[in-house]
Amino acid sequence: MVSARPGELDAWFKSLMVSSSSQRGQGETGGPLPTLSGWKDLPVELLLRILSTVGDDRMVIVASGVCTGWRDALGWGVTRLSLSWCKQNMNSLMISLAHKFTKLQVLTLRQNNPQLEDSAVEAVANYCHDLRELDLSRSFRLSDRSLYALAHGCPPLTRLNISGCSNFSDTALTYLTCRCKNLKCLNLCGCVKAASDRALQAIAQNCGQLQSLNLGWCDEVTDKGVTSLAPGCPDLRAVDLCGCVLITDESVVALANGCPHLRSLGLYFCQNITDRAMYSLANSRVKSKRGRWDAVKDGLANLNISQCTALTPPAVQAVCDSFPALHTCPERHSLIISGCLSLTSVHCACALHPHRTGRALMPNHAY
């Protein structure tokens, strides 16, 4: 636990108070600022303003240990906290802090070295019921206990990053989605055991507001799971399927047809993807409800098809021509085709003559 050092805090806060006073000059009523007898007499509003100016979560934690008044003030006023700077003892630190910061809405516990254990996540779930965003990435020691605790204690979650948490099972993830139905962003990168077709079907059934899903390197995911997402999560904007080696064109076709707001798609090393998937993307949103072909106002802005060696230039060029936000030029590299030597002839509109900026749609294929 971080301990407060009153002497150091006294000098530090006095210097900040002088700086704050010199910048504002006068109190909000127009008169001189009141004289404070000590740093414990700081008004709550000024304390929160100073700490937000410092922008150092370590000082926030130290300040919470100064006195009961400061602890209570910070407990009500601090809504964002990161412990990613903590190189050791993050678990015990989080356990000691959870009951102080009950109004947290954003909590980052990302680690370089695994420290966090289930007991810390359970403490967060027990006290931080307003939590909206949680980053637990690279928490290799966590088990299903953590997901069950979050499901019960933090149902308002909208963003959850558990990338690299390789011990979670699809049973626990399925249970979480049944309780946390407001999820909009979910990062499952590397969660091989959790990200199964069964779990994706549960996500599709329970999390209809989902906008971003990262399934990178979840190599047991198949078309069965991905195709269920499109009807269940039509608001998807970003889907990362990099390294999902079992998926085929069926997954891309389903996303292209069922997710009209799709802006980012990662297909790196998905070597079963063929031209059929590209043509489905190219033709996905160019046909208006009135049945005429219109220029695309939005649509794909990022597409990674590196190492998709089965693709041919005409199919990829069709996608590039359909979505003006896709670029192959170095300055705006958003169509990534590295490792595909056959695609070197594909270029975005800004790299070619102006007449190429028009739509060069390919015929609809049977899909």
Coordinates of C-alpha atoms in Angstrom, one line a residue:
M1 CA 0.0 0.0 0.0
V2 CA 1.3 3.5 -0.8
S3 CA 1.7 5.6 2.3
A4 CA 1.3 9.3 2.5
R5 CA 4.2 11.6 3.5
P6 CA 2.6 14.7 5.1
G7 CA 5.8 16.8 4.9
E8 CA 6.3 16.2 1.2
L9 CA 2.6 16.6 0.5
D10 CA 2.6 19.9 2.4
A11 CA 5.4 21.4 0.3
W12 CA 4.0 20.0 -2.9
F13 CA 0.4 21.2 -2.4
K14 CA 1.5 24.6 -1.2
S15 CA 3.5 25.1 -4.4
L16 CA 0.5 24.0 -6.5
M17 CA -1.8 26.3 -4.5
V18 CA 0.5 29.2 -5.1
S19 CA 0.6 28.4 -8.8
S20 CA -3.1 28.0 -9.0
S21 CA -3.7 31.3 -7.1
S22 CA -1.3 33.2 -9.4
Q23 CA -3.1 31.9 -12.5
R24 CA -6.6 32.7 -11.2
G25 CA -5.6 35.8 -9.4
Q26 CA -8.9 36.0 -7.5
G27 CA -11.6 33.8 -6.1
E28 CA -14.7 33.1 -8.1
T29 CA -16.5 35.9 -6.2
G30 CA -13.9 38.5 -7.3
G31 CA -12.1 38.8 -4.0
P32 CA -8.8 37.4 -2.8
L33 CA -8.5 33.7 -2.3
P34 CA -9.0 32.5 1.3
T35 CA -5.9 31.7 3.3
L36 CA -5.6 28.0 4.1
S37 CA -4.0 27.0 7.3
G38 CA -2.8 23.6 5.9
W39 CA -3.2 21.2 3.0
K40 CA -5.9 19.3 4.9
D41 CA -8.1 22.4 4.7
L42 CA -8.2 22.4 0.9
P43 CA -11.8 22.6 -0.4
V44 CA -12.9 19.5 -2.2
E45 CA -13.3 21.3 -5.5
L46 CA -9.7 22.7 -5.4
L47 CA -8.3 19.3 -4.4
L48 CA -9.9 17.6 -7.3
R49 CA -8.8 20.4 -9.7
I50 CA -5.2 20.2 -8.5
L51 CA -5.1 16.4 -8.8
S52 CA -6.7 16.5 -12.3
T53 CA -4.1 19.0 -13.3
V54 CA -1.2 16.9 -12.1
G55 CA -2.6 13.9 -14.1
D56 CA -0.7 11.4 -11.9
D57 CA -2.7 8.5 -10.5
R58 CA 0.1 7.7 -8.0
M59 CA -0.4 11.1 -6.4
V60 CA -4.2 10.5 -6.3
I61 CA -3.6 7.3 -4.4
V62 CA -1.2 9.0 -2.0
A63 CA -3.7 11.8 -1.4
S64 CA -6.4 9.3 -0.6
G65 CA -4.4 8.2 2.4
V66 CA -3.9 11.7 3.9
C67 CA -7.1 11.9 5.9
T68 CA -10.6 10.7 6.0
G69 CA -11.9 13.9 4.4
W70 CA -9.6 13.6 1.4
R71 CA -10.3 9.8 1.1
D72 CA -14.1 10.5 1.0
A73 CA -13.7 13.4 -1.4
L74 CA -11.6 11.4 -3.8
G75 CA -13.8 8.4 -3.5
W76 CA -16.7 10.5 -4.8
G77 CA -14.8 12.6 -7.3
V78 CA -12.4 10.2 -9.0
T79 CA -14.0 8.3 -11.8
R80 CA -10.9 7.2 -13.8
L81 CA -7.9 5.3 -12.4
S82 CA -4.9 3.5 -13.9
L83 CA -2.5 1.2 -12.1
S84 CA -0.5 0.3 -15.2
W85 CA 2.5 2.1 -13.8
C86 CA 2.7 -0.4 -10.9
K87 CA 5.5 -2.8 -11.5
Q88 CA 4.9 -5.0 -8.4
N89 CA 2.2 -5.7 -5.8
M90 CA -0.6 -4.4 -8.1
N91 CA -2.9 -7.1 -6.6
S92 CA -2.6 -6.0 -3.0
L93 CA -2.7 -2.3 -4.0
M94 CA -6.0 -2.8 -5.9
I95 CA -7.5 -4.7 -3.0
S96 CA -6.6 -1.8 -0.6
L97 CA -8.0 0.8 -3.0
A98 CA -11.3 -0.7 -4.2
H99 CA -13.4 0.3 -1.2
K100 CA -12.1 3.9 -1.5
F101 CA -12.9 4.5 -5.2
T102 CA -16.4 3.3 -5.4
K103 CA -17.4 5.7 -8.2
L104 CA -14.8 4.5 -10.7
Q105 CA -16.1 4.3 -14.2
V106 CA -12.8 3.6 -16.0
L107 CA -10.1 1.4 -14.6
T108 CA -6.9 0.3 -16.3
L109 CA -5.0 -2.6 -14.9
R110 CA -2.9 -3.5 -17.9
Q111 CA 0.4 -5.3 -16.9
N112 CA 3.7 -6.0 -18.4
N113 CA 4.5 -8.6 -15.8
P114 CA 1.6 -10.8 -14.5
Q115 CA 0.6 -9.6 -11.0
L116 CA -3.2 -9.4 -10.9
E117 CA -5.1 -12.3 -9.3
D118 CA -8.8 -13.1 -8.9
S119 CA -8.9 -11.5 -5.4
A120 CA -8.2 -8.0 -6.8
V121 CA -10.9 -8.3 -9.6
E122 CA -13.4 -9.6 -7.0
A123 CA -12.6 -6.5 -4.8
V124 CA -13.3 -4.3 -7.8
A125 CA -16.6 -6.1 -8.5
N126 CA -17.6 -5.9 -4.9
Y127 CA -17.2 -2.1 -4.6
C128 CA -17.1 -0.5 -8.1
H129 CA -20.6 -1.1 -9.3
D130 CA -20.6 2.0 -11.7
L131 CA -17.6 0.6 -13.7
R132 CA -18.0 1.1 -17.4
E133 CA -14.6 0.4 -18.9
L134 CA -12.1 -2.2 -17.6
D135 CA -8.7 -3.1 -19.0
L136 CA -7.4 -6.4 -17.7
S137 CA -5.1 -7.2 -20.6
R138 CA -2.1 -9.5 -20.1
S139 CA -3.5 -10.8 -16.8
F140 CA -2.3 -14.3 -17.2
R141 CA -3.1 -15.3 -13.6
L142 CA -6.8 -14.6 -13.7
S143 CA -9.3 -17.5 -13.8
D144 CA -13.0 -17.7 -14.4
R145 CA -13.6 -16.4 -10.9
S146 CA -12.9 -12.9 -12.2
L147 CA -15.4 -13.1 -15.0
Y148 CA -18.1 -14.4 -12.7
A149 CA -17.4 -11.6 -10.2
L150 CA -17.6 -9.0 -12.9
A151 CA -20.8 -10.4 -14.2
H152 CA -22.4 -10.0 -10.8
G153 CA -20.8 -6.8 -9.7
C154 CA -20.4 -4.7 -12.8
P155 CA -23.3 -5.2 -15.2
P156 CA -23.1 -1.7 -16.7
L157 CA -19.7 -2.6 -18.4
T158 CA -19.5 -1.2 -21.9
R159 CA -15.8 -1.8 -22.7
L160 CA -13.8 -4.9 -21.6
N161 CA -10.3 -5.7 -22.6
I162 CA -9.2 -9.2 -21.5
S163 CA -6.7 -9.7 -24.3
G164 CA -4.1 -12.3 -23.4
C165 CA -6.1 -13.7 -20.5
S166 CA -5.6 -17.2 -21.7
N167 CA -7.1 -19.0 -18.7
F168 CA -10.7 -17.8 -19.2
S169 CA -13.2 -20.4 -20.5
D170 CA -16.0 -19.9 -22.9
T171 CA -18.4 -21.0 -20.1
A172 CA -17.4 -18.0 -18.0
L173 CA -17.5 -15.6 -21.0
T174 CA -20.9 -16.8 -22.0
Y175 CA -22.1 -16.2 -18.4
L176 CA -20.6 -12.7 -18.5
T177 CA -22.5 -11.7 -21.7
C178 CA -25.7 -12.8 -20.1
R179 CA -25.3 -10.2 -17.3
C180 CA -23.3 -7.4 -19.1
K181 CA -25.6 -6.8 -22.0
N182 CA -24.4 -3.2 -22.6
L183 CA -21.0 -4.2 -24.0
K184 CA -19.9 -2.1 -26.9
C185 CA -16.2 -3.0 -27.1
L186 CA -14.8 -6.4 -26.3
N187 CA -11.2 -7.4 -26.8
L188 CA -10.6 -11.2 -26.8
C189 CA -7.3 -11.2 -28.6
G190 CA -5.4 -14.4 -27.6
C191 CA -8.3 -15.7 -25.5
V192 CA -8.2 -19.1 -27.3
K193 CA -10.3 -21.0 -24.8
A194 CA -12.8 -18.3 -24.1
A195 CA -13.4 -17.2 -27.7
S196 CA -15.3 -20.3 -29.0
D197 CA -18.1 -20.5 -31.5
R198 CA -20.4 -21.1 -28.5
A199 CA -19.2 -17.9 -26.8
L200 CA -19.7 -15.9 -30.1
Q201 CA -23.2 -17.1 -30.4
A202 CA -23.9 -16.0 -26.8
I203 CA -22.4 -12.6 -27.6
A204 CA -24.7 -12.3 -30.6
Q205 CA -27.7 -13.2 -28.5
N206 CA -27.0 -11.0 -25.6
C207 CA -24.9 -8.0 -26.7
G208 CA -26.8 -6.4 -29.5
Q209 CA -25.0 -3.0 -29.0
L210 CA -21.6 -4.4 -29.7
Q211 CA -19.5 -2.1 -31.9
S212 CA -16.0 -3.5 -31.7
L213 CA -14.8 -7.1 -31.4
N214 CA -11.2 -8.3 -31.4
L215 CA -10.8 -12.0 -32.0
G216 CA -7.2 -11.9 -33.0
W217 CA -5.4 -15.2 -32.9
C218 CA -8.4 -17.1 -31.5
D219 CA -7.6 -19.9 -33.9
E220 CA -10.5 -22.1 -32.9
V221 CA -13.1 -19.7 -34.1
T222 CA -15.0 -20.9 -37.2
D223 CA -17.6 -19.5 -39.6
K224 CA -20.3 -20.8 -37.3
G225 CA -19.4 -18.3 -34.6
V226 CA -18.6 -15.3 -36.9
T227 CA -21.7 -15.7 -39.1
S228 CA -23.9 -15.5 -35.9
L229 CA -22.5 -12.1 -35.1
A230 CA -24.0 -10.3 -38.1
P231 CA -27.7 -10.7 -37.3
G232 CA -27.1 -10.4 -33.5
C233 CA -24.7 -7.4 -33.6
P234 CA -25.7 -5.3 -36.7
D235 CA -24.0 -2.2 -35.2
L236 CA -20.5 -3.7 -35.4
R237 CA -17.9 -1.1 -36.6
A238 CA -14.6 -3.0 -36.1
V239 CA -13.9 -6.7 -36.3
D240 CA -10.5 -8.2 -36.0
L241 CA -10.2 -11.8 -37.2
C242 CA -6.4 -11.8 -37.7
G243 CA -5.0 -15.3 -37.3
C244 CA -8.5 -16.9 -37.2
V245 CA -7.2 -19.5 -39.7
L246 CA -10.4 -21.6 -39.9
I247 CA -12.7 -18.9 -41.2
T248 CA -13.7 -18.8 -44.9
D249 CA -15.5 -16.4 -47.2
E250 CA -18.7 -17.2 -45.3
S251 CA -17.7 -15.1 -42.4
V252 CA -16.8 -12.0 -44.5
V253 CA -19.9 -12.3 -46.6
A254 CA -22.1 -12.4 -43.4
L255 CA -20.3 -9.3 -42.0
A256 CA -20.5 -7.5 -45.3
N257 CA -24.2 -8.1 -45.7
G258 CA -25.3 -7.9 -42.1
C259 CA -23.2 -5.0 -40.6
P260 CA -23.8 -1.9 -42.6
H261 CA -21.6 0.3 -40.4
L262 CA -18.4 -1.8 -40.7
R263 CA -15.4 0.4 -40.8
S264 CA -12.5 -1.8 -39.9
L265 CA -11.8 -5.5 -40.7
G266 CA -8.7 -7.5 -40.0
L267 CA -8.1 -10.6 -42.0
Y268 CA -4.4 -11.0 -41.6
F269 CA -3.2 -14.6 -42.3
C270 CA -6.8 -15.8 -43.0
Q271 CA -5.6 -17.8 -46.0
N272 CA -9.0 -19.4 -46.7
I273 CA -10.3 -16.0 -47.8
T274 CA -10.8 -15.8 -51.6
D275 CA -12.1 -13.2 -54.1
R276 CA -15.7 -14.0 -53.2
A277 CA -15.2 -12.3 -49.9
M278 CA -13.7 -9.2 -51.5
Y279 CA -16.6 -8.9 -54.0
S280 CA -19.1 -9.1 -51.2
L281 CA -17.3 -6.2 -49.4
A282 CA -17.1 -4.2 -52.6
N283 CA -20.8 -4.5 -53.3
S284 CA -22.1 -4.4 -49.7
R285 CA -23.2 -0.8 -49.4
V286 CA -23.2 0.7 -52.8
K287 CA -26.7 -0.3 -53.7
S288 CA -29.2 2.1 -52.1
K289 CA -32.6 1.1 -50.9
R290 CA -34.1 2.7 -54.0
G291 CA -32.1 0.2 -56.1
R292 CA -29.6 2.6 -57.8
W293 CA -25.8 2.7 -57.4
D294 CA -24.6 5.6 -55.2
A295 CA -21.3 6.8 -54.1
V296 CA -20.4 5.5 -50.7
K297 CA -20.4 8.1 -48.0
D298 CA -18.8 5.9 -45.4
G299 CA -17.9 2.3 -45.1
L300 CA -14.6 0.5 -44.8
A301 CA -11.7 2.7 -43.7
N302 CA -9.3 0.0 -42.6
L303 CA -8.8 -3.4 -44.2
N304 CA -5.9 -5.8 -43.4
I305 CA -5.6 -8.6 -45.9
S306 CA -1.9 -9.3 -45.4
Q307 CA -0.9 -12.9 -46.1
C308 CA -4.2 -13.6 -47.7
T309 CA -2.4 -15.2 -50.7
A310 CA -5.4 -16.5 -52.5
L311 CA -6.7 -13.0 -53.5
T312 CA -6.3 -11.6 -56.9
P313 CA -5.8 -7.9 -58.0
P314 CA -9.2 -7.3 -59.6
A315 CA -11.1 -8.4 -56.5
V316 CA -9.0 -6.3 -54.1
Q317 CA -9.1 -3.3 -56.5
A318 CA -12.9 -3.6 -56.5
V319 CA -12.9 -3.1 -52.7
C320 CA -10.4 -0.2 -53.0
D321 CA -12.5 1.5 -55.6
S322 CA -15.7 1.0 -53.6
F323 CA -14.4 2.7 -50.4
P324 CA -12.5 6.0 -50.9
A325 CA -11.2 5.8 -47.4
L326 CA -9.0 2.8 -48.2
H327 CA -5.5 3.9 -49.2
T328 CA -2.4 2.0 -50.4
C329 CA -0.2 5.1 -50.4
P330 CA 2.4 5.4 -47.6
E331 CA 0.9 8.6 -46.2
R332 CA -2.5 7.0 -45.5
H333 CA -1.8 3.3 -45.4
S334 CA -5.2 1.8 -44.5
L335 CA -5.4 -1.0 -47.0
I336 CA -2.7 -3.4 -45.8
I337 CA -1.6 -6.0 -48.4
S338 CA 1.9 -6.8 -47.2
G339 CA 3.0 -10.4 -48.0
C340 CA 0.7 -10.6 -51.0
L341 CA 3.1 -10.2 -54.0
S342 CA 0.3 -10.7 -56.5
L343 CA -1.4 -7.5 -55.3
T344 CA 1.3 -5.0 -56.0
S345 CA -0.8 -3.6 -58.9
V346 CA -3.6 -2.6 -56.5
H347 CA -3.7 1.2 -55.9
C348 CA -6.0 3.7 -54.3
A349 CA -7.7 6.6 -56.1
C350 CA -5.2 9.2 -54.9
A351 CA -2.3 7.3 -56.4
L352 CA -3.9 7.1 -59.9
H353 CA -5.5 9.5 -62.4
P354 CA -8.6 11.3 -61.4
H355 CA -10.8 9.3 -63.7
R356 CA -10.1 6.2 -61.5
T357 CA -11.9 7.8 -58.5
G358 CA -15.2 6.6 -60.0
R359 CA -16.7 3.3 -58.9
A360 CA -15.4 0.3 -60.8
L361 CA -17.8 -2.2 -59.4
M362 CA -17.4 -5.8 -60.3
P363 CA -20.3 -8.0 -61.2
N364 CA -22.2 -9.5 -58.3
H365 CA -21.1 -13.1 -57.6
A366 CA -23.2 -15.8 -56.3
Y367 CA -22.9 -15.5 -52.5

